[in-house]
CSV table of C-alpha atoms in Angstrom, one decimal:
chain,number,residue,atom,x,y,z
A,1,MET,CA,1.8,-36.4,-1.3
A,2,SER,CA,1.1,-33.2,-2.0
A,3,ALA,CA,2.9,-30.8,-4.6
A,4,GLN,CA,5.7,-29.1,-3.2
A,5,PRO,CA,5.3,-25.6,-2.8
A,6,THR,CA,6.4,-22.6,-5.2
A,7,ARG,CA,9.4,-21.3,-3.5
A,8,ILE,CA,9.7,-17.2,-4.1
A,9,LEU,CA,12.6,-14.1,-3.2
A,10,GLN,CA,10.2,-10.8,-1.9
A,11,ILE,CA,12.5,-8.6,-2.2
A,12,VAL,CA,11.4,-5.9,0.5
A,13,PRO,CA,12.7,-2.8,2.0
A,14,ARG,CA,12.8,-3.2,5.5
A,15,LEU,CA,10.7,-5.7,7.3
A,16,PHE,CA,9.2,-6.4,11.1
A,17,PRO,CA,10.2,-5.5,13.7
A,18,ASP,CA,10.1,-1.8,11.9
A,19,VAL,CA,7.4,-0.3,10.7
A,20,ASP,CA,7.2,-0.2,7.0
A,21,GLY,CA,3.9,0.1,5.0
A,22,VAL,CA,6.1,-2.1,1.4
A,23,GLY,CA,7.3,-4.2,4.3
A,24,ASP,CA,3.6,-5.3,5.5
A,25,TYR,CA,1.9,-5.3,1.7
A,26,ALA,CA,4.0,-7.4,1.3
A,27,LEU,CA,3.9,-9.8,4.9
A,28,GLN,CA,-0.1,-10.1,4.0
A,29,LEU,CA,-0.1,-11.4,0.4
A,30,ALA,CA,2.3,-13.3,1.3
A,31,HIS,CA,0.9,-15.2,4.0
A,32,GLN,CA,-2.6,-15.9,1.0
A,33,LEU,CA,0.3,-16.3,-1.5
A,34,TYR,CA,1.4,-19.5,0.5
A,35,ASP,CA,-2.6,-20.3,1.9
A,36,HIS,CA,-4.2,-20.4,-1.0
A,37,HIS,CA,-2.2,-20.7,-4.3
A,38,GLN,CA,1.5,-22.5,-2.3
A,39,ILE,CA,3.4,-19.9,-2.9
A,40,LEU,CA,5.7,-20.0,-0.4
A,41,SER,CA,8.2,-16.9,0.2
A,42,ASP,CA,11.5,-16.5,1.3
A,43,PHE,CA,12.5,-12.9,1.7
A,44,LEU,CA,15.0,-10.4,2.0
A,45,ALA,CA,15.4,-7.3,3.7
A,46,PHE,CA,17.3,-4.6,2.0
A,47,ARG,CA,17.6,-2.5,5.0
A,48,PRO,CA,17.6,-4.2,7.8
A,49,ASN,CA,17.0,-3.9,11.4
A,50,PRO,CA,19.3,-5.3,13.9
A,51,ARG,CA,16.6,-7.4,15.7
A,52,LEU,CA,15.9,-8.4,12.4
A,53,ARG,CA,14.7,-12.0,13.3
A,54,PRO,CA,15.4,-15.0,11.3
A,55,GLN,CA,11.9,-15.8,10.5
A,56,VAL,CA,8.9,-13.4,10.1
A,57,ASP,CA,5.3,-15.3,10.8
A,58,GLN,CA,8.0,-18.5,9.4
A,59,PHE,CA,8.6,-17.5,6.2
A,60,PRO,CA,12.8,-17.5,6.3
A,61,VAL,CA,13.8,-13.6,6.5
A,62,HIS,CA,17.3,-13.0,5.2
A,63,ARG,CA,19.6,-9.8,5.3
A,64,LEU,CA,21.3,-7.1,2.2
A,65,HIS,CA,24.6,-6.4,4.6
A,66,THR,CA,26.1,-4.0,1.7
A,67,HIS,CA,24.2,-3.5,-0.7
A,68,THR,CA,26.2,-4.7,-3.8
A,69,ALA,CA,25.0,-6.9,-7.2
A,70,ALA,CA,27.2,-9.8,-5.9
A,71,GLU,CA,25.9,-9.7,-2.1
A,72,LEU,CA,22.2,-9.5,-3.4
A,73,ILE,CA,22.9,-12.5,-5.6
A,74,ASP,CA,25.0,-14.6,-2.9
A,75,GLN,CA,21.8,-14.1,-0.4
A,76,VAL,CA,19.5,-15.5,-3.0
A,77,PRO,CA,18.2,-19.6,-1.6
A,78,GLU,CA,18.5,-22.5,-3.5
A,79,ASN,CA,15.1,-23.4,-5.0
A,80,ILE,CA,13.6,-20.0,-5.8
A,81,SER,CA,11.6,-19.8,-8.8
A,82,THR,CA,10.9,-15.5,-9.2
A,83,ILE,CA,12.3,-13.2,-6.9
A,84,PHE,CA,9.2,-10.6,-6.7
A,85,LEU,CA,10.8,-7.7,-5.8
A,86,GLN,CA,8.9,-5.0,-3.7
A,87,TYR,CA,10.1,-1.5,-4.8
A,88,SER,CA,9.1,2.0,-3.9
A,89,ASN,CA,12.9,4.0,-4.8
A,90,TYR,CA,13.4,5.9,-1.4
A,91,PRO,CA,14.4,3.3,1.1
A,92,TYR,CA,16.5,1.2,-1.2
A,93,LEU,CA,18.6,5.0,-2.1
A,94,GLN,CA,21.4,6.1,-0.5
A,95,GLY,CA,20.3,10.0,-0.5
A,96,LYS,CA,18.8,12.0,-3.0
A,97,LEU,CA,20.8,12.1,-5.8
A,98,ASP,CA,21.6,9.1,-5.7
A,99,ALA,CA,20.9,5.1,-9.1
A,100,PRO,CA,21.7,1.8,-8.1
A,101,MET,CA,22.8,0.1,-11.5
A,102,TRP,CA,23.5,-1.7,-9.6
A,103,LEU,CA,19.9,-3.7,-8.4
A,104,VAL,CA,19.1,-3.7,-12.3
A,105,ASP,CA,22.6,-5.6,-12.5
A,106,ALA,CA,21.7,-8.8,-10.1
A,107,LEU,CA,18.8,-8.6,-11.8
A,108,ASN,CA,20.1,-9.1,-15.3
A,109,VAL,CA,22.2,-11.7,-13.9
A,110,LEU,CA,19.8,-13.9,-11.6
A,111,LYS,CA,17.4,-13.1,-15.2
A,112,GLN,CA,19.6,-14.7,-17.0
A,113,ARG,CA,20.0,-18.1,-14.3
A,114,GLY,CA,16.6,-18.9,-15.6
A,115,LEU,CA,14.5,-17.2,-12.8
A,116,ARG,CA,12.0,-14.8,-13.3
A,117,ILE,CA,11.5,-11.6,-12.3
A,118,VAL,CA,8.3,-9.3,-11.0
A,119,VAL,CA,9.1,-5.9,-9.9
A,120,MET,CA,6.2,-4.4,-7.9
A,121,PHE,CA,6.5,0.3,-8.0
A,122,HIS,CA,4.6,1.3,-4.9
A,123,GLU,CA,6.6,4.4,-5.8
A,124,LEU,CA,8.1,6.3,-8.5
A,125,PRO,CA,11.2,9.3,-7.9
A,126,THR,CA,10.3,12.9,-7.5
A,127,LEU,CA,12.4,15.4,-6.4
A,128,ARG,CA,10.1,18.2,-4.5
A,129,TYR,CA,11.0,21.8,-4.3
A,130,LYS,CA,9.1,23.9,-1.6
A,131,ARG,CA,5.7,22.2,-2.6
A,132,VAL,CA,6.7,21.9,-6.7
A,133,ARG,CA,6.8,18.6,-7.6
A,134,CYS,CA,8.4,17.2,-10.5
A,135,PRO,CA,10.4,14.0,-12.2
A,136,ASN,CA,13.6,12.6,-10.1
A,137,PHE,CA,14.7,12.6,-13.4
A,138,VAL,CA,18.6,10.4,-11.8
A,139,GLN,CA,17.0,8.2,-9.5
A,140,ARG,CA,14.1,7.6,-12.6
A,141,ARG,CA,16.9,5.8,-14.0
A,142,VAL,CA,16.8,3.3,-12.3
A,143,SER,CA,13.5,2.6,-11.9
A,144,ARG,CA,13.4,2.8,-16.1
A,145,GLY,CA,16.2,-0.5,-16.0
A,146,LEU,CA,14.0,-2.6,-13.4
A,147,ALA,CA,10.9,-1.8,-15.3
A,148,GLN,CA,12.9,-2.2,-18.9
A,149,VAL,CA,14.4,-6.3,-16.7
A,150,ALA,CA,10.8,-7.5,-15.2
A,151,ASP,CA,9.1,-10.0,-17.2
A,152,ALA,CA,6.3,-9.3,-15.6
A,153,VAL,CA,5.8,-4.8,-13.8
A,154,VAL,CA,3.1,-4.2,-12.1
A,155,THR,CA,2.2,-0.8,-9.5
A,156,ASN,CA,-0.8,0.5,-7.8
A,157,ASN,CA,-1.4,3.3,-10.1
A,158,MET,CA,-3.1,4.0,-13.9
A,159,ALA,CA,-1.0,7.0,-13.6
A,160,PHE,CA,1.8,4.7,-12.6
A,161,GLN,CA,1.6,2.3,-15.0
A,162,GLN,CA,1.2,4.9,-17.8
A,163,THR,CA,4.3,5.8,-17.6
A,164,LEU,CA,5.7,3.2,-16.2
A,165,SER,CA,4.8,1.1,-20.2
A,166,ARG,CA,6.9,3.8,-21.8
A,167,TRP,CA,9.9,2.1,-20.3
A,168,THR,CA,9.3,-1.3,-21.3
A,169,LYS,CA,8.0,-3.1,-24.0
A,170,SER,CA,6.6,-5.5,-21.4
A,171,PRO,CA,2.7,-5.4,-20.4
A,172,VAL,CA,2.4,-3.5,-17.2
A,173,HIS,CA,0.3,-4.8,-14.7
A,174,CYS,CA,-1.8,-2.5,-12.6
A,175,VAL,CA,-3.2,-4.5,-9.0
A,176,PRO,CA,-4.7,-1.6,-6.3
A,177,ASN,CA,-3.0,-2.2,-3.0
A,178,PHE,CA,-5.0,-3.2,-0.9
A,179,SER,CA,-6.2,-2.5,2.7
A,180,THR,CA,-2.9,-3.6,5.1
A,181,ILE,CA,-4.6,-3.7,8.3
A,182,GLY,CA,-6.9,-6.2,7.0
A,183,GLU,CA,-10.9,-6.8,6.4
A,184,VAL,CA,-13.8,-7.5,7.9
A,185,ALA,CA,-16.1,-10.2,6.7
A,186,GLU,CA,-19.4,-7.7,7.5
A,187,VAL,CA,-19.7,-4.1,7.8
A,188,LYS,CA,-21.8,-1.5,10.0
A,189,PRO,CA,-24.5,1.7,8.5
A,190,LEU,CA,-23.6,4.9,9.7
A,191,SER,CA,-26.5,4.9,11.8
A,192,ALA,CA,-24.7,1.8,14.1
A,193,ARG,CA,-22.1,3.2,14.7
A,194,GLN,CA,-20.0,5.1,17.0
A,195,ARG,CA,-19.6,8.9,16.4
A,196,SER,CA,-16.3,9.4,16.5
A,197,LEU,CA,-14.0,10.7,13.6
A,198,ILE,CA,-10.3,8.5,13.2
A,199,VAL,CA,-6.7,10.2,12.1
A,200,PHE,CA,-4.4,7.3,9.9
A,201,GLY,CA,-1.4,6.8,8.6
A,202,SER,CA,2.3,7.3,8.8
A,203,SER,CA,4.0,11.4,10.7
A,204,ASP,CA,2.4,12.8,7.0
A,205,ARG,CA,-1.4,12.8,8.4
A,206,THR,CA,-0.1,16.2,10.4
A,207,ARG,CA,-0.8,17.6,6.7
A,208,VAL,CA,-4.5,16.8,7.9
A,209,TYR,CA,-4.1,18.9,10.6
A,210,ARG,CA,-2.1,21.4,9.2
A,211,ASN,CA,-4.0,25.9,10.0
A,212,ASN,CA,-7.1,23.2,9.4
A,213,THR,CA,-9.0,23.3,12.8
A,214,GLU,CA,-11.6,25.2,11.3
A,215,THR,CA,-12.3,22.9,8.8
A,216,ILE,CA,-11.7,19.8,11.6
A,217,ASN,CA,-14.9,21.5,14.2
A,218,HIS,CA,-17.1,22.1,11.1
A,219,ILE,CA,-16.6,18.3,10.2
A,220,CYS,CA,-17.7,17.5,13.4
A,221,ASN,CA,-20.1,19.8,14.1
A,222,MET,CA,-21.1,18.8,11.3
A,223,LEU,CA,-21.5,15.0,11.2
A,224,ALA,CA,-21.4,14.5,15.0
A,225,ILE,CA,-18.5,13.7,15.8
A,226,ASP,CA,-17.8,13.9,20.0
A,227,THR,CA,-14.1,11.9,19.4
A,228,LEU,CA,-11.4,12.5,17.9
A,229,TYR,CA,-8.6,9.4,17.3
A,230,ASP,CA,-5.1,10.1,16.2
A,231,VAL,CA,-3.5,6.9,14.9
A,232,GLY,CA,-0.4,6.5,14.4
A,233,ARG,CA,3.0,7.7,15.1
A,234,PRO,CA,3.5,10.2,18.0
A,235,VAL,CA,3.9,13.6,16.0
A,236,ASP,CA,3.5,17.0,17.0
A,237,TRP,CA,0.7,19.2,16.9
A,238,GLU,CA,-1.7,21.3,18.7
A,239,HIS,CA,-5.0,20.6,18.9
A,240,GLN,CA,-6.2,22.6,21.9
A,241,GLY,CA,-8.9,23.7,18.9
A,242,LEU,CA,-10.7,21.8,18.9
A,243,ASN,CA,-13.9,20.5,20.6
A,244,VAL,CA,-13.7,17.9,20.2
A,245,ASN,CA,-12.1,14.6,22.3
A,246,VAL,CA,-9.0,14.9,21.6
A,247,VAL,CA,-7.5,10.2,21.4
A,248,ARG,CA,-4.0,9.8,20.7
A,249,THR,CA,-3.8,6.6,21.1
A,250,GLY,CA,-0.4,5.9,19.1
A,251,PHE,CA,0.9,2.5,17.7
A,252,LEU,CA,-1.2,-0.7,17.6
A,253,SER,CA,-1.5,-3.1,16.0
A,254,ALA,CA,-3.5,-4.8,12.8
A,255,PRO,CA,-6.0,-6.2,14.5
A,256,GLU,CA,-6.3,-3.1,16.8
A,257,ILE,CA,-7.0,-0.1,14.2
A,258,SER,CA,-9.6,-2.6,12.4
A,259,GLU,CA,-12.1,-3.0,15.7
A,260,LEU,CA,-12.0,1.0,15.7
A,261,LEU,CA,-12.2,1.3,11.9
A,262,ALA,CA,-15.5,-1.1,12.2
A,263,GLU,CA,-16.9,1.2,14.5
A,264,SER,CA,-15.7,4.7,13.4
A,265,PHE,CA,-17.9,7.3,11.7
A,266,ALA,CA,-15.3,8.7,9.6
A,267,GLY,CA,-11.7,8.6,8.5
A,268,MET,CA,-10.1,11.7,7.0
A,269,PHE,CA,-7.1,12.0,4.1
A,270,ASP,CA,-5.0,14.3,2.9
A,271,TYR,CA,-4.0,13.2,-0.7
A,272,ARG,CA,-2.6,16.5,-2.0
A,273,ARG,CA,0.7,15.7,-2.4
A,274,PHE,CA,-0.1,12.5,-5.2
A,275,PRO,CA,-3.6,13.8,-6.6
A,276,ARG,CA,-3.4,11.3,-9.3
A,277,ASN,CA,-2.5,8.7,-7.0
A,278,LEU,CA,-5.3,7.4,-5.1
A,279,ALA,CA,-5.5,4.2,-5.6
A,280,LYS,CA,-1.9,3.1,-3.6
A,281,SER,CA,-3.5,4.5,-0.5
A,282,THR,CA,-3.9,2.0,2.1
A,283,VAL,CA,-5.0,4.7,4.4
A,284,TYR,CA,-8.1,4.7,2.1
A,285,ALA,CA,-7.6,1.6,1.3
A,286,ALA,CA,-8.8,0.3,4.5
A,287,TYR,CA,-11.1,3.1,5.4
A,288,CYS,CA,-12.8,2.1,2.4
A,289,SER,CA,-12.4,-1.7,3.8
A,290,HIS,CA,-14.5,-0.8,6.6
A,291,GLY,CA,-17.1,0.6,5.1
A,292,LEU,CA,-16.9,4.5,7.7
A,293,LEU,CA,-17.0,7.5,5.5
A,294,PRO,CA,-14.0,8.7,4.3
A,295,ILE,CA,-13.8,12.5,3.7
A,296,CYS,CA,-10.7,14.7,1.9
A,297,ASN,CA,-8.6,17.6,2.9
A,298,GLY,CA,-9.0,20.1,1.0
A,299,HIS,CA,-11.2,20.8,-2.0
A,300,GLY,CA,-10.9,16.7,-3.2
A,301,LEU,CA,-9.1,15.3,-5.9
A,302,MET,CA,-8.7,14.0,-10.0
A,303,PRO,CA,-10.9,11.3,-11.2
A,304,GLN,CA,-9.0,7.6,-11.4
A,305,ASP,CA,-8.5,4.5,-11.0
A,306,GLY,CA,-12.4,4.9,-11.0
A,307,ILE,CA,-12.4,7.0,-7.9
A,308,VAL,CA,-15.0,9.3,-7.9
A,309,ALA,CA,-14.7,12.9,-6.0
A,310,ASN,CA,-18.0,12.8,-3.4
A,311,HIS,CA,-19.0,9.2,-4.6
A,312,HIS,CA,-16.6,7.2,-3.8
A,313,TYR,CA,-14.8,9.5,-0.2
A,314,LEU,CA,-16.5,13.4,0.5
A,315,LYS,CA,-14.6,16.3,-0.4
A,316,THR,CA,-14.6,18.8,2.7
A,317,SER,CA,-15.5,22.0,0.5
A,318,THR,CA,-19.0,19.8,0.0
A,319,LEU,CA,-19.9,18.7,3.3
A,320,GLN,CA,-22.1,21.3,3.5
A,321,ASN,CA,-24.4,19.7,-0.1
A,322,PHE,CA,-23.8,15.8,1.5
A,323,VAL,CA,-25.5,16.3,5.4
A,324,GLN,CA,-28.2,13.8,4.8
A,325,PRO,CA,-27.9,10.6,6.3
A,326,THR,CA,-28.5,8.4,3.1
A,327,SER,CA,-25.6,11.0,1.2
A,328,LEU,CA,-23.2,10.2,3.7
A,329,GLN,CA,-24.1,6.9,3.6
A,330,GLU,CA,-23.8,5.9,0.0
A,331,ILE,CA,-20.6,7.4,0.1
A,332,ALA,CA,-19.8,5.0,2.3
A,333,THR,CA,-20.9,2.3,0.0
A,334,ASN,CA,-20.2,3.3,-2.6
A,335,ALA,CA,-16.3,3.6,-1.2
A,336,HIS,CA,-16.9,0.0,-0.5
A,337,ASP,CA,-17.9,-1.8,-2.8
A,338,HIS,CA,-15.6,0.3,-4.7
A,339,TYR,CA,-13.1,-1.5,-2.9
A,340,ARG,CA,-14.8,-5.0,-3.6
A,341,MET,CA,-13.3,-4.9,-6.3
A,342,ARG,CA,-9.7,-4.9,-4.5
A,343,THR,CA,-9.5,-7.2,-1.9
A,344,LEU,CA,-6.8,-8.4,-0.9
A,345,VAL,CA,-8.2,-12.2,-1.6
A,346,GLN,CA,-8.6,-10.6,-5.7
A,347,CYS,CA,-4.5,-8.9,-5.5
A,348,ALA,CA,-3.3,-12.7,-4.6
A,349,GLU,CA,-5.0,-13.7,-7.2
A,350,ARG,CA,-3.2,-11.3,-9.3
A,351,PHE,CA,0.2,-11.8,-8.2
A,352,ALA,CA,-0.8,-16.0,-7.9
A,353,GLU,CA,-1.1,-16.0,-11.8
A,354,LEU,CA,2.1,-13.3,-12.5
A,355,ILE,CA,4.3,-15.6,-10.5
A,356,HIS,CA,3.3,-18.6,-11.9
A,357,PRO,CA,2.0,-17.1,-16.1
A,358,VAL,CA,-0.2,-18.7,-18.3
A,359,ALA,CA,1.3,-19.1,-22.2
A,360,SER,CA,-1.2,-17.4,-24.4
A,361,ALA,CA,-4.0,-16.6,-21.8
A,362,GLN,CA,-3.8,-13.1,-21.5
A,363,VAL,CA,-5.4,-12.0,-17.8
A,364,MET,CA,-7.8,-8.9,-17.4
A,365,ASP,CA,-5.7,-5.8,-15.5
A,366,MET,CA,-8.0,-5.0,-11.8
A,367,ASP,CA,-9.6,-1.8,-13.4
A,368,THR,CA,-12.6,-0.3,-11.6
A,369,ASN,CA,-14.8,-0.8,-14.6
A,370,GLY,CA,-13.5,-4.1,-15.2
A,371,TYR,CA,-11.2,-3.1,-18.7
A,372,ASP,CA,-8.6,-4.3,-19.3
A,373,ASN,CA,-5.6,-1.8,-18.5
A,374,THR,CA,-3.2,-3.7,-20.0
A,375,TYR,CA,-0.5,-1.1,-21.6
A,376,THR,CA,2.3,-1.7,-23.8
A,377,GLU,CA,5.5,-0.6,-25.0
A,378,PHE,CA,4.6,3.1,-25.6
A,379,GLY,CA,3.4,-0.1,16.7
A,380,PRO,CA,6.0,-2.0,18.9
A,381,LEU,CA,4.8,-5.4,19.1
A,382,ASN,CA,5.4,-8.2,20.8
A,383,PRO,CA,9.2,-9.0,18.9
A,384,GLY,CA,9.1,-11.6,16.4
A,385,ILE,CA,6.0,-11.3,15.3
A,386,SER,CA,4.1,-8.8,13.5
A,387,PRO,CA,0.6,-7.3,13.5
A,388,HIS,CA,-0.6,-10.7,11.4
A,389,PRO,CA,-1.6,-13.7,11.9
A,390,PRO,CA,0.7,-16.1,11.2
A,391,THR,CA,0.6,-19.7,9.1
A,392,PRO,CA,2.1,-22.8,10.5
A,393,PHE,CA,4.0,-24.6,7.3
A,394,PRO,CA,3.8,-28.5,7.6
């Protein structure tokens, strides 16, 4: 008789049918943890959609009806061994100056009852005034409290890792984000792809288009692009000045997006809002995992997490220096090779180790150079079916 799976509770902001990057990340991770590590996830939706089903992909789903410590504790099912909080600040907050310390209190009670606490920090809180970003010290009280109560602290880039390491004496583990729209076993060379450019992501992708018609036309001309695919939530932007065919796909399922990426020549992104945090971008991860040419709008970002401009992505400001097919292919290959060290399989293995810690063993973090990066002390789809194929439970 096979052993019973370990049961964990993943707390997420939202879950399908909502379109939510963190929820999608958690759901893909749940499939991999169950299929390969015998770890079965229940989900607790922090902001449940009225259309949320009792199960998503056959994973049990629970709702948080009121934002109180007592309600959260009451929603934890029996036989749960680990609370796995997928934390991204803003969906957990009622306003810019909200500081829900009750969330820390609830996890502290659950920890005292013998449950293991794992917190994945997808974001750290900031405030934005015009074009200036600064730390949100009110909300950082919550993040600091969560880091201190957790048995295992995880984040997706080294900049966040360094900040979190100042808040807790526990190790802070770095697990860069995987592609949440899937991965392909074999990638086509650029020479065998359609001459199409993809702009993919949330409504923030409008930054790629804003006052940027001349640059996009230049890219399309230099790379012989004939079609631009705009993929995601419908947004307002003017494309009349573009010299290529524009296809606004709207929402697509993960397999549909994956198929489009696998055949496209290049994908464009704008991450100037987070110049030190590209490793947390699932859009960039999706481009890399599918072997197309990632193009960063503007002058590039700081070297970070082993990701270097014009080596793992192409800057639009230096495009003219890399127009040779061999140069473009080299960048696409570098990006794909780099991604192969942060796939869903590898990320799930890392989380499985944190859910089942091995005493006396120091686990290496998944940085891009193979070094130990641990810091210490200092669209609408069919209802009830996610974009990912369900795994049947026995």
